Amino acid sequence: MQFKHPELLYALFLLIIPILIHLFQLRRFQKVEFTNVKFLKAVKLQTRKSSQLKKWLTLLTRMLLLACAIIAFAQPFIPNTEGFNETQEIVVYLDNSYSMQATGKNGSLLNEAIQDMINNFPEDEKISLFTNTQTFRNTSLKALKNDLIQLEHSPTQLNYDALFIKGKALFSKDKSSSKNLILISDFQQKDNPVTFETDSTINLKLVQPKSTLVSNVSIDSVYVANSNAETLDLKVKLSNQGEAIENLTVSLFNDDVLLAKNAIDISESSEATFSVSNNAVINGKLVIEDAGLQYDNSFYFNINAKPKIKVLAINENTDDNFLKRIYTDDEFEYNSFKESSLNFNLIQDQNLIVLNELKSISDALRTALISFRNDGGHTLTIPSKEIILNTYNQLFKTINISQYNTLSSQQKRITTINYNHPLLTNAFYSKVSNFQYPKVESSYSFSSNANSVLSYEDGNAFLVGNNGIYSFSGALNDENSNFKNSPLIVPVLYNLGKQSLKLSQLYYTIGQQNTIAINAVLGQDDILSLGTTENSIIPLQKTYSKMVELETQEYPENAGIYEVKSKSEVLQNLSFNFNRDESNLHYLDLKNITKISVDESLASTINTIKSSTSINALWKWFVIFALVFLIIEILLLKYLK
């Protein structure tokens, strides 16, 4: 038995008072005057034994009465668990990802969890709370209430390993305290199986509120399927989780103007097609009406005016018709000069420079190319069969690409494609294994085969490069190679041209690393901003002589169409959408996870934690005992003679 106020037990020393009163009680005698013995009062005799018994019983009941009263004020109790005396620390993770928009029994899963916290946690109890976007350390529910009510959904969710590590870091270093980590989430099924670190010092408790949502349709992406001089065909990809739906309406808006509607039938996935003018500038928004998750019912995209990519070929005495056929007028502005007739001032205005089988690189050209590269330009080197080696390597050393070694006259076949190289990302629908291998009669070896795009059968590189600097190991003329007749040349050279100017895409995904090139010439202290009529941000940016590269990842925070501004001038628009990973309605079955407490409601988990600190209060019993002894004393004084 323990006491809430043990200091009051010192009052038990007061029990000596009734003992002293009973032992040293002084009796007062009353004088009665009488003249005759007949006036004497009748005296009732008591035996000495009965008098002593009454005296000691009265003393005992009074002492017990006082003792019970004192103990009742000290509030005795018996703890229900052995860990009652441990300090309880509570850290709560509240999942505010978009999947928590799913409906539960009383509104969205997120709102249910917030109401459970408000209703079940004592207002002044110290807790730590973190979400996917915010952290509140060592605070109270009273201080958190407004933040919880105003909590917004997040487009991303921390992975489960990160949850445990972050929650663990919020506990104190007190080894004697009991540490309770509560994770509140719908626990969507992810690509990797859920595992939690084993730590005997932390009591991990999972709360998985159950969703009543059984169907959800989402707009996943949009892309250009076909284009001609007049129209573009936009394909909209949608996915469905639940029963098949007939006549789902997909609406296409340009700003707030409805351009078209399309009705589709969808079981698991489907596509809607819209035709728009090829020359139109569109601030697009796709909308569906679906009662499931709301964040994935809208999708933003932009079709901006497309500047032509400038490609300049510097030739020796070599045919460049294969370059002209790839860099066509609809997307590129292609120019070709011999080095002897080249105006070097043109170089800085280009996006891609192709050195087409030059015998040597002059000092003036090397200086211009280094300046071009430092300003963000891209280069492609196609060596001649016989080159002045050191003039090439001086350039390669400066622009940081593998240098040439000696020339080999051995015939080699090009057999290996690096599908994971950034140059070839999404260039092939599937891996090619049965194509006719192109070959070269002679080639230079590279000092390093790192960043190889295409390789020979002996493992040496045929094309190397990265970050806009590429080089072939051999000449591409008909005498030395049949690579120009290979189907590989088109995706390789076309992607080289397209990547030399990072044109804005139809849309970007919030939370991913995005690099966006904006055609703009800025002053020394000028910057670009990204914003709407409501708010604006200044993203990370790199300024070059003829363009600015914007880098975004976590910002902007909300999906929508944003204006790129230089001061008050709008340069173009960009669209951002949330990742669709949170549209998944499949959840983990946590019953298979052993040694971890799992509940469907936060109230059950809190009650479990409180039960470890609950007590059986005994003060009421001692009040009852005191009253009983008081009654016994009264009866003794009245009836025991």
XYZ file of C-alpha atoms in Angstrom:
641
model
C 0.000 0.000 0.000
C 1.241 3.476 -0.936
C 0.109 6.998 -0.050
C -0.500 10.042 -2.214
C 0.266 12.383 0.722
C 2.507 10.345 3.048
C 3.578 13.473 4.958
C 0.154 13.540 6.655
C 0.984 10.273 8.437
C 3.029 12.292 10.932
C -0.343 13.233 12.419
C -0.531 9.688 13.849
C 1.673 10.954 16.658
C -1.423 12.835 17.843
C -2.854 9.528 18.986
C -0.922 10.004 22.217
C -3.451 12.695 23.219
C -6.440 10.372 23.909
C -4.074 8.056 25.774
C -2.974 10.861 28.080
C -6.548 11.977 28.591
C -7.623 8.485 29.613
C -4.662 7.846 31.866
C -4.591 11.188 33.687
C -8.207 12.185 33.598
C -9.071 14.340 36.703
C -12.520 13.932 38.152
C -14.436 16.813 39.595
C -16.648 16.119 42.591
C -19.888 18.073 43.242
C -20.719 19.030 46.803
C -24.245 18.150 47.902
C -25.463 19.576 51.175
C -27.836 17.430 53.127
C -29.228 17.352 56.657
C -30.184 13.780 56.767
C -29.075 10.597 55.216
C -32.530 10.173 53.783
C -31.723 12.875 51.273
C -28.721 10.924 49.874
C -29.018 10.156 46.146
C -29.328 6.602 45.199
C -25.970 5.303 44.009
C -25.678 2.674 41.400
C -22.711 0.525 42.094
C -20.485 -0.635 39.264
C -17.983 -3.282 39.600
C -14.379 -2.298 39.103
C -14.043 -4.691 36.169
C -16.890 -3.186 34.097
C -15.577 0.329 34.690
C -12.114 -0.585 33.435
C -13.493 -2.426 30.381
C -15.557 0.559 29.260
C -12.583 2.835 29.754
C -10.249 0.773 27.526
C -12.851 0.081 24.834
C -13.602 3.788 24.549
C -9.880 4.550 24.326
C -9.416 1.936 21.588
C -12.329 3.159 19.431
C -11.214 6.786 19.673
C -7.682 5.895 18.637
C -8.946 3.836 15.713
C -11.312 6.659 14.724
C -8.493 9.206 14.647
C -6.102 6.796 12.893
C -8.617 6.034 10.115
C -9.315 9.746 9.611
C -5.610 10.558 9.326
C -4.940 7.675 6.912
C -7.958 8.710 4.782
C -6.486 12.229 4.378
C -3.140 10.664 3.325
C -5.070 8.943 0.457
C -3.779 5.354 0.485
C -3.830 3.276 -2.714
C -2.606 0.006 -4.183
C -0.968 0.216 -7.709
C -2.317 -2.201 -10.317
C 1.067 -2.816 -12.012
C 4.677 -3.158 -11.035
C 5.686 -0.239 -13.299
C 3.411 2.216 -11.562
C 6.257 4.318 -10.160
C 7.923 4.761 -13.585
C 7.616 8.139 -15.330
C 5.478 7.767 -18.461
C 6.772 9.447 -21.659
C 4.486 9.548 -24.690
C 5.500 10.370 -28.288
C 2.744 10.351 -30.929
C 3.113 10.212 -34.713
C 0.014 11.461 -36.526
C -0.114 10.578 -40.217
C -1.503 13.558 -42.117
C -0.839 12.223 -45.616
C -3.532 12.491 -48.275
C -4.582 8.876 -47.819
C -5.946 9.944 -44.428
C -8.665 11.824 -46.340
C -10.440 8.470 -46.584
C -13.720 8.399 -44.695
C -14.100 6.532 -41.418
C -17.025 6.191 -39.051
C -17.032 9.881 -38.088
C -15.540 11.833 -40.967
C -12.043 11.537 -42.405
C -9.488 9.280 -40.726
C -7.342 12.297 -39.859
C -10.210 14.142 -38.182
C -11.138 11.001 -36.245
C -7.589 10.698 -34.935
C -7.481 14.382 -33.951
C -10.776 14.124 -32.065
C -9.546 10.993 -30.287
C -6.467 12.881 -29.120
C -8.493 15.846 -27.897
C -11.036 13.649 -26.092
C -8.697 11.131 -24.483
C -5.463 12.908 -23.586
C -5.460 15.021 -20.390
C -4.989 18.663 -21.411
C -1.956 19.272 -19.188
C -0.169 15.958 -19.753
C 3.248 16.336 -21.376
C 3.537 14.694 -24.797
C 5.617 15.032 -27.976
C 3.890 14.952 -31.366
C 5.206 14.813 -34.921
C 3.531 14.606 -38.322
C 4.910 14.306 -41.854
C 5.520 18.047 -41.868
C 5.765 19.322 -38.270
C 7.293 18.425 -34.900
C 6.105 19.516 -31.445
C 8.413 18.480 -28.620
C 7.623 18.242 -24.907
C 4.339 20.148 -25.029
C 0.752 19.599 -23.891
C -2.523 18.938 -25.633
C -3.804 22.301 -24.445
C -0.994 24.041 -26.336
C -1.426 21.759 -29.362
C -5.182 21.967 -29.774
C -5.248 24.838 -32.294
C -2.407 23.312 -34.331
C -4.240 19.995 -34.475
C -7.500 21.582 -35.579
C -5.700 23.523 -38.344
C -3.504 20.588 -39.421
C -3.416 20.232 -43.218
C -2.850 17.140 -45.312
C 0.619 16.375 -46.649
C 1.368 14.987 -50.143
C 4.074 12.686 -48.772
C 4.485 10.307 -45.855
C 7.577 9.416 -43.868
C 8.648 5.816 -44.386
C 8.160 3.456 -41.484
C 11.861 3.161 -40.620
C 12.156 6.937 -40.460
C 9.078 7.098 -38.208
C 10.664 4.879 -35.576
C 14.017 6.715 -35.688
C 12.421 10.152 -35.449
C 10.046 9.101 -32.673
C 12.917 7.540 -30.717
C 14.867 10.804 -30.922
C 12.036 12.706 -29.211
C 12.296 10.735 -25.961
C 14.409 11.956 -23.062
C 17.599 10.199 -22.004
C 16.060 9.178 -18.664
C 16.590 5.403 -18.497
C 14.162 4.957 -15.618
C 11.116 6.260 -17.496
C 8.653 4.146 -19.477
C 8.712 5.252 -23.130
C 5.578 4.822 -25.264
C 5.722 5.474 -29.021
C 2.271 5.637 -30.654
C 2.058 5.556 -34.475
C -1.345 6.616 -35.841
C -1.699 5.837 -39.540
C -3.795 3.931 -42.051
C -0.589 1.999 -42.880
C -0.895 1.818 -46.647
C 0.766 -1.054 -48.422
C 4.100 0.108 -49.780
C 6.581 -1.537 -52.107
C 8.711 -2.709 -49.175
C 7.343 -4.855 -46.318
C 6.829 -3.009 -43.040
C 9.439 -3.664 -40.377
C 10.214 -1.881 -37.148
C 13.460 -1.760 -35.241
C 13.479 -3.900 -32.106
C 14.160 -1.807 -29.012
C 13.342 -3.146 -25.580
C 13.359 0.365 -24.069
C 10.420 1.553 -26.197
C 6.835 0.340 -26.062
C 5.696 0.574 -29.693
C 1.941 0.855 -30.190
C 0.258 1.007 -33.609
C -3.139 2.619 -34.128
C -4.756 1.817 -37.482
C -8.113 3.560 -37.948
C -10.274 1.663 -40.410
C -11.496 3.301 -43.604
C -14.981 2.718 -44.972
C -13.853 3.881 -48.431
C -13.997 1.048 -50.966
C -13.611 2.946 -54.256
C -11.374 5.709 -55.572
C -10.680 7.048 -59.068
C -7.575 9.171 -59.642
C -6.071 11.129 -62.542
C -2.515 9.793 -62.697
C -0.808 11.551 -65.613
C -1.167 13.280 -68.954
C 1.088 13.053 -72.008
C 1.203 14.001 -75.692
C 0.390 10.915 -77.763
C 0.428 12.349 -81.300
C 1.133 15.721 -82.823
C 1.069 17.304 -86.244
C 1.253 20.818 -87.586
C -2.281 21.613 -86.410
C -3.253 19.468 -83.400
C -1.954 17.670 -80.332
C -3.551 14.539 -78.903
C -3.458 14.600 -75.111
C -3.831 11.249 -73.360
C -5.090 11.291 -69.776
C -4.350 8.162 -67.711
C -6.771 7.277 -64.926
C -6.835 4.421 -62.419
C -9.679 2.948 -60.398
C -9.754 0.967 -57.169
C -13.141 -0.605 -56.642
C -16.022 -1.616 -58.858
C -16.050 -0.701 -62.542
C -17.591 2.691 -63.380
C -19.491 3.610 -66.537
C -19.607 7.074 -68.089
C -17.099 8.786 -65.825
C -16.851 12.394 -66.990
C -13.393 13.920 -67.513
C -13.424 17.700 -68.063
C -10.637 19.759 -69.631
C -10.297 23.436 -68.664
C -8.034 26.195 -69.961
C -7.822 28.475 -66.935
C -11.521 28.620 -65.994
C -12.849 28.027 -69.521
C -14.245 24.562 -70.255
C -12.627 23.288 -73.468
C -14.018 19.768 -73.705
C -15.573 16.843 -71.893
C -15.038 13.157 -72.376
C -16.903 10.176 -70.893
C -15.075 6.906 -70.299
C -15.737 3.482 -68.807
C -13.119 2.389 -66.299
C -12.506 -0.876 -64.466
C -8.889 -0.829 -63.253
C -7.409 1.757 -65.622
C -8.407 3.738 -68.667
C -7.407 6.668 -70.863
C -9.267 9.738 -72.083
C -8.171 11.572 -75.238
C -8.423 15.292 -75.992
C -7.343 17.080 -79.183
C -6.078 20.637 -78.825
C -4.463 23.140 -81.138
C -0.741 22.594 -81.598
C 0.022 26.295 -81.390
C -2.202 27.066 -78.407
C -0.806 28.107 -75.028
C -2.884 26.239 -72.442
C -3.032 26.480 -68.656
C -4.752 23.125 -68.376
C -6.753 21.560 -65.594
C -8.330 18.099 -65.754
C -11.210 17.372 -63.381
C -13.268 14.307 -62.478
C -16.105 13.913 -59.986
C -15.371 11.117 -57.531
C -16.565 10.574 -53.967
C -13.282 8.938 -52.877
C -10.088 10.812 -52.061
C -10.405 14.412 -53.187
C -6.806 15.478 -53.810
C -6.430 13.258 -56.910
C -9.592 14.485 -58.659
C -7.735 17.387 -60.287
C -4.619 17.441 -62.448
C -2.761 20.506 -63.742
C -0.599 20.828 -66.859
C 0.819 23.496 -69.155
C 1.422 23.762 -72.872
C 3.733 26.729 -73.323
C 5.177 28.306 -76.417
C 8.073 26.094 -77.501
C 11.351 27.787 -78.403
C 13.439 25.934 -80.936
C 16.600 24.266 -79.678
C 19.689 25.738 -81.309
C 22.177 23.193 -82.652
C 25.436 24.189 -84.318
C 27.615 21.667 -86.157
C 31.279 22.528 -86.795
C 32.570 20.343 -89.637
C 35.876 19.614 -91.322
C 35.168 18.107 -94.737
C 32.497 15.714 -93.556
C 28.929 15.140 -94.642
C 26.438 16.257 -91.953
C 23.198 15.173 -93.639
C 22.527 12.649 -90.887
C 22.473 15.534 -88.386
C 20.092 17.566 -90.551
C 17.651 14.630 -90.740
C 17.549 14.344 -86.950
C 17.568 18.023 -85.972
C 14.565 19.053 -88.074
C 13.010 22.506 -88.338
C 9.885 21.705 -86.301
C 11.869 21.404 -83.056
C 15.413 22.561 -83.779
C 17.235 25.481 -85.325
C 20.140 23.711 -87.007
C 23.161 25.461 -88.492
C 26.338 24.021 -89.957
C 29.701 25.669 -90.651
C 33.243 24.760 -91.389
C 35.621 25.934 -88.709
C 37.405 28.185 -91.184
C 34.195 30.122 -91.948
C 32.674 30.034 -88.448
C 31.838 33.253 -86.625
C 32.774 32.351 -83.030
C 30.251 34.846 -81.668
C 27.508 32.405 -82.729
C 28.690 29.774 -80.263
C 27.373 31.453 -77.103
C 23.843 31.603 -78.542
C 23.636 27.830 -79.129
C 22.305 25.034 -76.964
C 24.299 22.164 -78.484
C 27.633 22.248 -80.318
C 28.585 19.214 -82.437
C 32.280 18.881 -83.298
C 31.935 16.767 -86.432
C 35.196 15.005 -87.273
C 37.605 17.899 -86.874
C 41.233 16.964 -87.325
C 42.288 19.280 -84.519
C 40.783 21.832 -82.173
C 42.359 25.250 -82.461
C 43.188 27.360 -79.437
C 40.518 29.900 -80.369
C 37.846 27.210 -80.723
C 38.905 25.555 -77.472
C 38.633 28.859 -75.611
C 35.169 29.505 -77.080
C 33.984 25.983 -76.209
C 35.228 26.240 -72.611
C 33.369 29.519 -72.194
C 30.288 27.939 -73.801
C 30.463 24.975 -71.430
C 30.905 27.163 -68.355
C 27.755 28.960 -69.394
C 25.731 25.710 -69.345
C 26.086 24.698 -72.984
C 26.172 21.081 -74.206
C 28.734 19.554 -76.560
C 29.084 16.367 -78.635
C 32.457 15.341 -80.047
C 32.780 13.051 -83.089
C 36.507 12.543 -83.740
C 38.107 12.225 -87.131
C 39.923 9.006 -87.979
C 43.208 10.820 -87.650
C 43.325 13.631 -85.080
C 45.961 15.685 -83.333
C 45.452 13.959 -80.020
C 46.722 16.604 -77.625
C 44.390 19.322 -79.012
C 41.380 17.155 -78.136
C 42.689 16.106 -74.746
C 43.426 19.686 -73.727
C 39.755 20.463 -74.259
C 38.562 17.234 -72.600
C 40.702 17.827 -69.524
C 39.195 21.279 -69.030
C 35.548 20.284 -69.562
C 35.997 17.123 -67.455
C 35.403 14.186 -69.784
C 37.460 11.040 -70.418
C 40.456 11.708 -72.657
C 41.473 9.794 -75.784
C 44.272 7.234 -75.798
C 45.879 5.701 -78.861
C 43.992 4.727 -82.011
C 43.089 1.062 -82.527
C 42.542 -0.273 -86.064
C 40.735 -3.390 -84.873
C 37.124 -3.768 -86.011
C 34.675 -3.712 -83.089
C 30.942 -4.257 -82.724
C 28.728 -2.035 -80.588
C 26.795 -4.541 -78.476
C 25.917 -2.982 -75.129
C 23.328 -0.303 -74.315
C 23.291 1.330 -70.892
C 19.523 1.671 -70.441
C 19.978 3.330 -67.044
C 22.013 6.227 -68.400
C 20.201 9.587 -68.132
C 20.587 10.086 -71.884
C 18.493 6.995 -72.649
C 15.912 7.204 -69.863
C 12.516 6.284 -71.368
C 14.063 6.124 -74.849
C 13.124 2.441 -75.312
C 9.887 0.643 -74.495
C 11.829 -2.536 -73.747
C 15.412 -3.728 -73.771
C 16.659 -4.477 -77.278
C 18.409 -7.824 -77.588
C 18.131 -8.828 -81.255
C 19.190 -5.688 -83.153
C 21.894 -5.754 -85.825
C 25.065 -4.647 -84.092
C 26.706 -1.592 -85.699
C 30.485 -1.628 -86.017
C 33.524 0.606 -86.383
C 36.738 -0.087 -88.250
C 38.955 2.035 -86.014
C 38.449 3.823 -82.715
C 40.189 5.568 -79.856
C 40.080 4.143 -76.365
C 39.075 6.327 -73.452
C 41.137 6.872 -70.328
C 38.037 5.816 -68.376
C 34.893 3.935 -69.362
C 32.830 5.575 -66.634
C 29.488 7.061 -67.760
C 29.445 4.908 -70.888
C 26.246 5.076 -72.949
C 27.132 2.545 -75.647
C 29.957 0.002 -75.436
C 31.825 -2.478 -77.586
C 31.768 -6.214 -77.008
C 35.179 -5.986 -75.309
C 33.745 -3.633 -72.676
C 35.370 -0.420 -73.918
C 33.102 2.571 -74.456
C 31.846 3.763 -77.844
C 29.961 6.786 -76.422
C 30.671 8.309 -73.021
C 29.452 11.384 -71.203
C 27.100 12.922 -68.718
C 25.746 16.320 -67.699
C 25.716 17.603 -71.268
C 29.264 16.605 -72.365
C 29.468 13.587 -74.697
C 32.082 12.058 -76.973
C 32.211 9.188 -79.477
C 35.340 7.067 -79.645
C 35.370 6.790 -83.418
C 34.417 8.576 -86.599
C 30.872 8.075 -87.923
C 31.565 8.491 -91.630
C 30.578 5.638 -93.938
C 34.156 4.477 -94.403
C 34.717 3.935 -90.703
C 31.296 2.948 -89.306
C 27.761 1.941 -90.202
C 26.382 3.521 -87.000
C 24.531 6.166 -89.059
C 22.390 3.358 -90.506
C 21.664 1.862 -87.103
C 18.331 2.488 -85.340
C 20.351 3.590 -82.286
C 21.498 6.859 -83.819
C 18.087 8.524 -83.731
C 17.263 8.147 -80.002
C 20.868 8.922 -79.027
C 21.330 12.114 -81.041
C 17.717 13.243 -80.643
C 17.933 12.962 -76.845
C 21.256 14.793 -76.918
C 19.520 17.661 -78.672
C 16.394 17.627 -76.491
C 18.368 17.543 -73.263
C 20.572 20.454 -74.305
C 17.664 22.763 -73.484
C 15.523 21.656 -70.584
C 12.172 22.786 -71.911
C 9.410 22.899 -69.344
C 7.435 19.673 -69.134
C 3.662 19.366 -69.170
C 3.780 19.104 -65.368
C 6.104 18.474 -62.432
C 5.632 16.387 -59.312
C 5.897 17.971 -55.877
C 8.452 16.193 -53.707
C 10.692 15.155 -56.598
C 13.892 16.856 -57.730
C 12.962 19.050 -60.720
C 15.365 21.068 -62.881
C 13.592 23.545 -65.150
C 15.290 25.750 -67.751
C 13.734 29.173 -68.297
C 14.783 31.211 -71.323
C 15.582 34.530 -69.716
C 18.389 37.071 -69.698
C 18.666 38.577 -66.226
C 20.642 41.414 -64.735
C 23.355 40.753 -62.189
C 21.095 41.048 -59.135
C 17.824 39.911 -60.720
C 16.070 36.706 -59.689
C 13.044 34.707 -60.795
C 10.065 34.011 -58.548
C 7.471 31.263 -58.694
C 3.983 31.979 -57.448
C 0.271 32.533 -57.765
C -1.956 35.480 -56.936
C -2.030 34.222 -53.317
C 1.606 33.435 -52.531
C 5.054 33.421 -54.057
C 8.384 31.663 -53.469
C 11.929 32.124 -54.714
C 13.250 28.699 -55.771
C 16.890 27.690 -56.005
C 18.252 28.938 -59.324
C 21.391 29.116 -61.430
C 21.765 32.013 -63.812
C 23.531 31.692 -67.169
C 23.965 34.203 -69.949
C 20.861 33.094 -71.873
C 18.833 31.030 -69.412
C 18.033 30.391 -65.757
C 17.766 26.913 -64.240
C 15.191 26.550 -61.477
C 15.405 23.683 -58.994
C 12.344 22.590 -57.026
C 11.561 19.678 -54.722
C 9.512 20.321 -51.576
C 8.263 23.680 -52.842
C 5.766 24.713 -53.998
C 3.674 23.002 -51.337
C 0.320 23.008 -53.159
C -0.746 21.664 -56.539
C -1.651 24.242 -59.160
C -0.405 26.457 -61.980
C 2.394 28.859 -61.053
C 3.731 31.903 -62.868
C 7.461 32.337 -63.432
C 8.130 36.045 -62.993
C 11.048 38.360 -63.504
C 10.016 41.340 -61.418
C 6.456 41.944 -62.669
C 6.898 40.275 -66.067
C 5.390 36.795 -66.480
C 7.812 34.653 -68.494
C 5.816 31.401 -68.567
C 3.642 29.110 -66.460
C 4.526 25.837 -64.728
C 2.194 23.169 -63.344
C 2.791 21.098 -60.207
C 0.847 18.055 -59.011
C 1.008 15.811 -55.973
C 2.433 12.321 -56.253
C -0.351 9.742 -56.673
C 1.158 7.190 -54.262
C -1.340 8.243 -51.588
C -4.272 7.136 -53.775
C -3.703 3.530 -52.765
C -6.607 2.005 -50.801
C -4.765 -1.190 -49.856
C -3.654 -1.345 -46.237
C -1.302 -3.533 -44.234
C -2.635 -6.335 -42.076
C -0.880 -5.482 -38.809
C -2.117 -8.610 -37.049
C 0.826 -10.481 -38.525
C 3.320 -8.252 -36.711
C 4.281 -9.940 -33.467
C 5.222 -8.328 -30.141
C 3.605 -5.000 -31.101
C 0.332 -3.682 -29.709
C -2.226 -2.882 -32.439
C -5.534 -1.018 -31.932
C -8.176 0.465 -34.207
C -8.731 3.532 -32.017
C -6.466 5.837 -30.069
C -8.793 5.641 -27.050
C -7.974 1.945 -26.568
C -4.241 2.610 -26.744
C -4.438 5.473 -24.246
C -6.478 3.340 -21.860
C -3.814 0.624 -22.115
C -1.099 3.129 -21.188
C -3.194 4.566 -18.361
C -3.867 1.102 -16.954
C -0.172 0.791 -16.184
C -0.482 3.843 -13.950
C -3.956 3.141 -12.502
C -4.545 2.530 -8.789
C -7.073 1.097 -6.384
C -7.884 4.054 -4.103
C -8.545 3.060 -0.440
C -9.326 6.410 1.226
C -13.090 5.850 1.014
C -12.765 2.649 2.997
C -10.893 4.423 5.769
C -13.600 7.122 5.930
C -16.158 4.334 6.337
C -14.051 2.713 9.089
C -13.812 6.064 10.892
C -17.600 6.437 10.842
C -18.030 2.878 12.090
C -15.693 3.517 15.031
C -17.511 6.771 15.797
C -20.818 4.881 15.997
C -19.215 2.184 18.166
C -17.928 4.840 20.562
C -21.350 6.428 20.846
C -22.943 3.080 21.574
C -20.298 2.255 24.176
C -20.824 5.517 26.015
C -24.585 5.196 25.915
C -25.264 1.571 26.648
C -22.203 0.119 28.377
C -22.639 0.874 32.081
